[in-house]
Structure formats: C-alpha cells, structure tokens
C-alpha cells in the first residue's frame, strides 16, 4: 500500500512498509469532533482514560480497583491498544472481557487484530515515524501476527465494532477522546517529540479550533505529555492529554503506568500524580500512577515472551527500567516550556 498521509498531519508514515503505513480507513477529521457527546458520556463527574494497557492484566486489575473507589457519575474509557503482550488466549480473553465491560475505542492493535486479512499491509498499524528503527517495526509486526493466534472470531468481531474516537463532557470541559491524534487513529501529531515544535503546536491549535473541544485525551505514542495549546476561550489554553502507557513504565526508574483522570473534584486516592496536574475549564486533570507488582508483571511477561522473543527484545528494558524520560518533561505550557 502506498503511503497515505493527511495534508496536515506532521507525522506521516515513512514509506509503505508494513508498520510504517497509515491506511485510509484510519482517518477522520478534526471537525468530526464538533458534535454533542452521547448521552452516556455527558455531565460526567469522573472520567478515566486508559490508553496503552498493552495486555498487562496486573495494570488492568489496579485500574479497576482505582475506578471502583471513585464516586459520582463516572466513566472508564479504554482508548485503544489494550491488547498487545497478551498472546496467551486465557489472558487475552480476560483482558477483552474486562475492557469491553466499559467504554472502549479500538487502537491500531485492535483494528489490525479485527482485520480479516491477516496479510494487511498496515502490519501492526502503528504508522511508526522515522525516529523509530526498522528493527522495532519488524518486531512489532511479528508480535501482532502472534497476537492474532490468541483471538477467536467472536473476539475479533467485537473489536471491529468499536469506534475510533469519542466525545465526552466532564463538567464544562468538552473532550475529544482518540487513540492517536485529531486526524488519525494511528497519528503521531500528539507525540511529545512533535509537540516540542512551535510550528506544529500552531497546527494543533487549528485542529482544536475545528474540533471545538477543550482537550484531547490520547495515547499511542508511548510517552506521556500534557501540552497546553494556545487559543482557548477567555485566554485559557486547550490541552493535549497524552497518558503515555497504562501498562508500561513511563519514566526512568519508575515502574508505574499512567492513566488520565478528568473530574469535577480532586483526586483523593493515595496513588501518585507525577506532577502532571492542572485545572482546565473548572475541572481537575491529572496523570495518576497505576502501581502494580512490577516483579510479578516481569515474570508474567517473561513466561509468554522469553529472552530472544520479539517482545522481549523490543520492550524488556522499557518494562524493567522505564524510558529515558522524566516527569518534568511531561507537563508543558503553550511555549513548550516545563510547567512548575
Ligand atoms: Fe497505538
């Protein structure tokens, strides 16, 4: 398949190789978000957005425990890539059952799993940009191929039926919920790397204008960033809320996953907030740590993906040590500078 890139997407796929390309059916428009939220996602008191669970059942268990403690009108949205390391059919089934008991969007992993054409040119569907090496891309395609063996036809059909994006209102905050960015399920326009560029932030401001939302909650790019975007009402910024990953570490030397919590009341749990807290449109927005037994998860991971396997080669260091990224880099003002 030839490379397909939206004219205003700054992170088009590189070439046409599987895992690099971005299929047309992944696309939507920022203006699509300029609609009312569905009734069940309006007037929410507490919203959890859980992106990048990556088939980690221990993180899933913790998320459900945390959500259970919340009070008021609450919703839990899994915004894609909830499957990945769960190549064991029993673990896959458990993840799918618990996730689909709540609101869910499909990420590129679920979209490619649901595709009846196992040789689809999208590979893993990640639309990896050029700073991601070929070895990572090739291993991701093989991980996806193995993951396909864990899913039965009914499970694939359920994934296929999931939407690519959603709208929600928390208090007065109008939120777009996506897996990638405002133009594509696998877009990299909300990646912390791209958001360092002032010109790109101007382009993102245009997406917000057309979408008529105050914030986008996203994931997919594997590193967290809460980025202020110029141009909101009454001088208030809009926000990109990228939680990084719930099922993998997000910062060097720290094993916690992250979820995005948007609520009309402050977070009262004991879990850490990683300095990524802000007030937007009268609501509280935080990246909350998802703390699970890291040793148990490493053992579980190693059982299914032993040394030398594709997932072990690509992800073991990240899971064991965390990425080369620190919390101070993850909360940024409209000029891209760290917020105190
Ligand atoms: Fe993704």
Coordinates of C-alpha atoms and ligand atoms in Angstrom, one line a residue:
X1 CA 0.0 0.0 0.0
X2 CA 1.3 3.4 -0.9
X3 CA 1.9 5.9 1.8
X4 CA -1.2 7.8 2.8
X5 CA -0.8 10.9 4.8
X6 CA -3.3 13.7 5.6
X7 CA -2.0 17.0 4.3
X8 CA -1.9 18.5 7.7
X9 CA -0.5 15.5 9.6
X10 CA 3.1 16.2 10.6
X11 CA 3.9 12.6 11.3
X12 CA 3.1 10.7 8.1
X13 CA 4.2 7.1 7.8
X14 CA 7.6 6.6 6.3
X15 CA 7.4 4.6 3.1
X16 CA 4.9 1.8 2.5
X17 CA 6.4 -1.0 4.6
X18 CA 4.1 -2.8 7.0
X19 CA 4.0 -0.9 10.3
X20 CA 5.0 2.3 8.6
X21 CA 1.9 3.0 6.6
X22 CA -1.3 4.6 7.7
X23 CA -4.4 3.1 6.0
X24 CA -7.1 5.4 4.7
X25 CA -9.7 3.8 6.9
X26 CA -7.7 5.0 10.0
X27 CA -8.6 8.6 9.0
X28 CA -11.1 11.1 10.3
X29 CA -11.3 14.9 10.5
X30 CA -10.9 17.3 13.4
X31 CA -14.3 18.8 12.6
X32 CA -15.9 15.3 13.3
X33 CA -15.5 16.1 17.0
X34 CA -17.6 19.3 16.8
X35 CA -20.7 17.4 17.9
X36 CA -22.5 16.8 21.2
X37 CA -21.3 14.0 23.4
X38 CA -23.5 10.9 23.5
X39 CA -25.9 10.9 26.4
X40 CA -24.0 8.4 28.5
X41 CA -20.8 10.5 28.2
X42 CA -22.4 13.8 29.2
X43 CA -22.3 15.5 32.6
X44 CA -19.7 13.1 33.9
X45 CA -18.2 13.7 37.3
X46 CA -15.2 11.4 36.9
X47 CA -13.6 10.2 33.7
X48 CA -10.7 7.8 33.5
X49 CA -9.0 7.5 30.1
X50 CA -6.8 4.4 30.0
X51 CA -4.6 4.2 26.9
X52 CA -2.0 1.6 26.2
X53 CA -2.8 -1.1 28.6
X54 CA -0.8 -3.4 26.3
X55 CA -2.3 -6.6 27.6
X56 CA -1.0 -6.1 31.1
X57 CA -3.5 -7.9 33.4
X58 CA -2.0 -6.6 36.6
X59 CA -2.3 -3.0 35.5
X60 CA -5.9 -3.7 34.4
X61 CA -6.7 -5.0 37.9
X62 CA -5.3 -1.9 39.5
X63 CA -7.2 0.4 37.2
X64 CA -10.5 -1.3 38.0
X65 CA -9.8 -1.1 41.7
X66 CA -9.0 2.6 41.5
X67 CA -12.1 3.3 39.4
X68 CA -14.2 1.4 41.8
X69 CA -13.2 3.8 44.6
X70 CA -14.4 6.9 42.6
X71 CA -17.8 8.4 43.4
X72 CA -20.4 10.2 41.4
X73 CA -21.4 9.8 37.7
X74 CA -18.2 8.0 36.5
X75 CA -17.0 6.5 33.2
X76 CA -14.0 4.5 32.3
X77 CA -12.7 4.7 28.7
X78 CA -10.0 2.4 27.3
X79 CA -8.8 4.3 24.3
X80 CA -7.0 1.6 22.4
X81 CA -4.1 -0.8 22.4
X82 CA -5.5 -2.6 25.4
X83 CA -4.2 -5.8 23.8
X84 CA -0.5 -6.4 22.9
X85 CA 1.5 -8.6 25.2
X86 CA -1.5 -10.9 26.0
X87 CA -0.7 -13.5 23.4
X88 CA -1.9 -16.2 25.8
X89 CA -5.5 -16.9 24.9
X90 CA -6.6 -17.1 28.5
X91 CA -5.0 -13.7 29.3
X92 CA -6.3 -12.2 26.1
X93 CA -9.9 -13.3 26.9
X94 CA -9.7 -11.9 30.4
X95 CA -8.4 -8.5 29.2
X96 CA -11.0 -8.3 26.5
X97 CA -13.9 -9.2 28.8
X98 CA -12.9 -6.7 31.5
X99 CA -12.2 -3.9 29.0
X100 CA -15.4 -4.3 27.0
X101 CA -17.4 -4.1 30.2
X102 CA -16.6 -0.4 29.9
X103 CA -16.4 2.1 27.2
X104 CA -13.7 1.3 24.6
X105 CA -12.1 2.6 21.5
X106 CA -10.1 0.5 19.1
X107 CA -6.4 1.4 18.7
X108 CA -4.2 0.2 15.8
X109 CA -3.6 -3.1 17.6
X110 CA -7.3 -3.9 17.9
X111 CA -8.0 -2.6 14.4
X112 CA -5.4 -4.8 12.9
X113 CA -6.5 -7.8 15.0
X114 CA -10.0 -7.3 13.7
X115 CA -8.9 -7.2 10.1
X116 CA -9.9 -10.5 8.4
X117 CA -7.0 -10.0 6.0
X118 CA -4.0 -11.3 8.0
X119 CA -1.6 -10.0 5.4
X120 CA -2.9 -6.5 5.6
X121 CA -0.2 -4.0 4.5
X122 CA -0.6 -2.0 7.7
X123 CA 1.3 -4.6 9.7
X124 CA 0.9 -3.6 13.3
X125 CA -0.8 -0.4 12.2
X126 CA 1.5 1.7 14.3
X127 CA 2.4 4.1 11.4
X128 CA 5.8 4.5 13.1
X129 CA 7.6 7.7 12.3
X130 CA 11.2 7.8 11.1
X131 CA 12.8 8.1 14.6
X132 CA 11.6 4.5 15.3
X133 CA 14.1 2.0 13.9
X134 CA 13.3 -0.7 11.4
X135 CA 14.0 -3.5 13.9
X136 CA 11.3 -2.2 16.2
X137 CA 8.8 -2.0 13.4
X138 CA 9.6 -5.5 12.1
X139 CA 9.3 -7.0 15.6
X140 CA 6.0 -5.2 16.2
X141 CA 4.6 -6.7 13.0
X142 CA 5.6 -10.2 14.2
X143 CA 4.1 -9.5 17.7
X144 CA 0.8 -8.6 16.0
X145 CA 1.0 -11.8 13.9
X146 CA 1.4 -13.9 17.1
X147 CA -1.3 -12.0 18.9
X148 CA -3.7 -12.9 16.1
X149 CA -3.4 -16.5 17.2
X150 CA -4.9 -15.7 20.6
X151 CA -8.1 -14.1 19.3
X152 CA -11.1 -16.0 18.1
X153 CA -13.7 -14.8 15.5
X154 CA -16.2 -13.5 18.1
X155 CA -13.5 -11.6 19.8
X156 CA -12.3 -10.1 16.6
X157 CA -15.8 -9.1 15.6
X158 CA -16.3 -7.3 19.0
X159 CA -13.1 -5.4 18.4
X160 CA -14.2 -4.5 14.9
X161 CA -17.4 -2.9 16.2
X162 CA -15.6 -0.4 18.5
X163 CA -15.4 3.2 17.5
X164 CA -12.2 5.1 16.6
X165 CA -13.0 8.1 18.6
X166 CA -15.4 9.5 21.1
X167 CA -16.7 12.7 22.6
X168 CA -17.3 13.3 26.4
X169 CA -18.2 16.2 28.6
X170 CA -16.8 16.3 32.1
X171 CA -18.3 19.3 33.9
X172 CA -17.9 22.1 31.5
X173 CA -14.9 20.6 29.7
X174 CA -15.5 19.4 26.2
X175 CA -13.3 16.4 25.5
X176 CA -12.3 14.5 22.4
X177 CA -11.0 11.0 23.1
X178 CA -8.8 9.4 20.5
X179 CA -6.1 6.7 20.2
X180 CA -3.7 8.7 18.0
X181 CA -4.4 12.3 17.1
X182 CA -7.2 14.5 15.8
X183 CA -6.8 13.2 12.2
X184 CA -6.0 9.5 12.5
X185 CA -6.3 6.5 14.8
X186 CA -2.6 6.0 14.5
X187 CA -1.5 9.6 14.1
X188 CA 1.7 10.9 15.9
X189 CA 0.6 14.5 16.0
X190 CA 0.2 14.3 19.8
X191 CA 3.6 12.8 20.3
X192 CA 5.7 14.6 22.9
X193 CA 8.5 14.8 20.3
X194 CA 6.4 16.7 17.7
X195 CA 4.8 18.9 20.3
X196 CA 8.2 20.4 21.0
X197 CA 7.9 22.2 17.7
X198 CA 6.2 25.6 17.8
X199 CA 5.0 25.4 14.2
X200 CA 3.4 22.1 14.9
X201 CA 1.7 23.4 18.0
X202 CA 0.1 26.1 15.8
X203 CA -1.2 23.4 13.5
X204 CA -2.6 21.5 16.5
X205 CA -4.3 24.7 17.6
X206 CA -6.1 24.7 14.2
X207 CA -7.2 21.1 15.0
X208 CA -8.7 22.3 18.3
X209 CA -10.5 25.2 16.5
X210 CA -12.1 22.8 14.0
X211 CA -12.9 20.2 16.7
X212 CA -14.4 22.7 19.1
X213 CA -13.1 20.8 22.1
X214 CA -11.1 22.0 25.2
X215 CA -8.9 18.9 25.4
X216 CA -8.0 15.8 23.5
X217 CA -7.2 12.7 25.6
X218 CA -4.9 10.4 23.6
X219 CA -2.2 7.7 23.9
X220 CA -0.4 5.6 21.1
X221 CA 3.0 7.3 21.1
X222 CA 4.1 5.6 24.3
X223 CA 5.4 8.6 26.2
X224 CA 3.2 10.9 28.3
X225 CA 2.8 14.7 27.8
X226 CA 0.2 17.2 29.0
X227 CA 0.7 20.0 26.5
X228 CA -1.0 23.4 26.7
X229 CA -2.2 24.7 23.3
X230 CA -2.9 28.4 22.7
X231 CA -6.2 29.8 21.7
X232 CA -8.9 28.7 24.1
X233 CA -11.8 30.8 25.4
X234 CA -11.1 33.7 27.8
X235 CA -7.4 33.2 27.3
X236 CA -7.4 29.7 28.6
X237 CA -5.3 27.1 26.8
X238 CA -6.6 23.9 25.3
X239 CA -4.8 20.7 26.3
X240 CA -3.4 17.6 24.7
X241 CA -3.6 14.9 27.4
X242 CA -1.4 12.0 26.4
X243 CA -1.1 9.4 29.2
X244 CA 1.7 7.5 27.5
X245 CA 1.1 4.0 28.7
X246 CA -1.0 2.4 31.4
X247 CA 0.5 -1.0 31.1
X248 CA 4.2 0.0 30.8
X249 CA 6.5 2.4 32.7
X250 CA 6.6 6.0 31.5
X251 CA 9.6 7.5 33.3
X252 CA 13.2 6.4 34.0
X253 CA 13.5 4.2 37.1
X254 CA 9.7 4.1 37.8
X255 CA 7.5 1.1 37.1
X256 CA 4.1 2.8 37.3
X257 CA 1.8 3.0 34.4
X258 CA -0.3 6.2 33.9
X259 CA -4.0 7.0 33.3
X260 CA -5.6 10.3 32.6
X261 CA -8.2 11.4 35.2
X262 CA -10.6 14.2 34.4
X263 CA -13.0 15.1 37.2
X264 CA -15.1 17.8 38.8
X265 CA -13.4 17.0 42.1
X266 CA -9.8 16.5 43.1
X267 CA -8.2 13.0 43.2
X268 CA -8.3 11.7 46.8
X269 CA -6.5 8.4 46.3
X270 CA -3.0 7.6 47.6
X271 CA -1.6 7.0 44.1
X272 CA 1.0 9.4 42.8
X273 CA 0.1 12.3 40.4
X274 CA 3.6 12.7 38.8
X275 CA 3.4 16.4 38.8
X276 CA 1.1 16.3 35.9
X277 CA -1.9 18.0 37.4
X278 CA -3.8 21.1 36.2
X279 CA -7.1 22.9 36.3
X280 CA -8.8 23.3 33.0
X281 CA -12.3 24.7 32.4
X282 CA -13.0 24.3 36.1
X283 CA -12.2 20.6 36.2
X284 CA -9.2 18.7 37.7
X285 CA -6.9 16.9 35.2
X286 CA -4.2 14.6 36.4
X287 CA -2.0 11.8 35.3
X288 CA -2.4 9.2 38.0
X289 CA 0.1 6.4 38.7
X290 CA -1.1 2.9 38.2
X291 CA 1.0 0.9 40.6
X292 CA 1.2 -2.9 40.2
X293 CA 3.6 -5.6 41.3
X294 CA 6.4 -4.9 38.8
X295 CA 8.2 -8.1 39.7
X296 CA 5.1 -10.2 39.1
X297 CA 4.5 -8.5 35.8
X298 CA 8.1 -9.1 34.6
X299 CA 7.7 -12.8 35.5
X300 CA 4.3 -13.0 33.6
X301 CA 5.8 -11.1 30.6
X302 CA 8.9 -13.4 30.6
X303 CA 6.7 -16.6 30.6
X304 CA 5.0 -15.5 27.3
X305 CA 7.9 -13.5 25.8
X306 CA 11.2 -15.2 26.9
X307 CA 14.6 -13.7 26.1
X308 CA 15.1 -13.6 22.4
X309 CA 11.5 -13.2 21.6
X310 CA 10.3 -10.2 19.7
X311 CA 8.5 -8.5 22.6
X312 CA 11.4 -9.2 24.9
X313 CA 14.0 -7.7 22.6
X314 CA 11.8 -4.6 22.0
X315 CA 10.3 -4.0 25.4
X316 CA 12.2 -5.7 28.3
X317 CA 14.4 -2.7 29.0
X318 CA 11.4 -0.4 29.0
X319 CA 9.5 -2.6 31.3
X320 CA 12.4 -3.2 33.6
X321 CA 13.9 0.3 33.7
X322 CA 11.5 2.7 32.2
X323 CA 12.2 5.0 29.2
X324 CA 14.8 7.8 29.2
X325 CA 12.1 10.4 30.1
X326 CA 11.4 12.3 33.4
X327 CA 8.2 13.9 34.7
X328 CA 9.5 17.4 34.4
X329 CA 9.4 16.9 30.6
X330 CA 5.8 15.9 30.5
X331 CA 3.8 19.0 31.6
X332 CA 4.3 21.9 29.2
X333 CA 3.0 25.4 28.8
X334 CA 1.9 26.9 25.5
X335 CA 5.5 27.7 24.6
X336 CA 6.6 24.2 25.2
X337 CA 8.4 25.0 28.5
X338 CA 8.0 22.8 31.6
X339 CA 5.3 24.0 34.0
X340 CA 6.3 24.1 37.6
Ligands
LIG1 FE1 -1.2 2.5 19.2

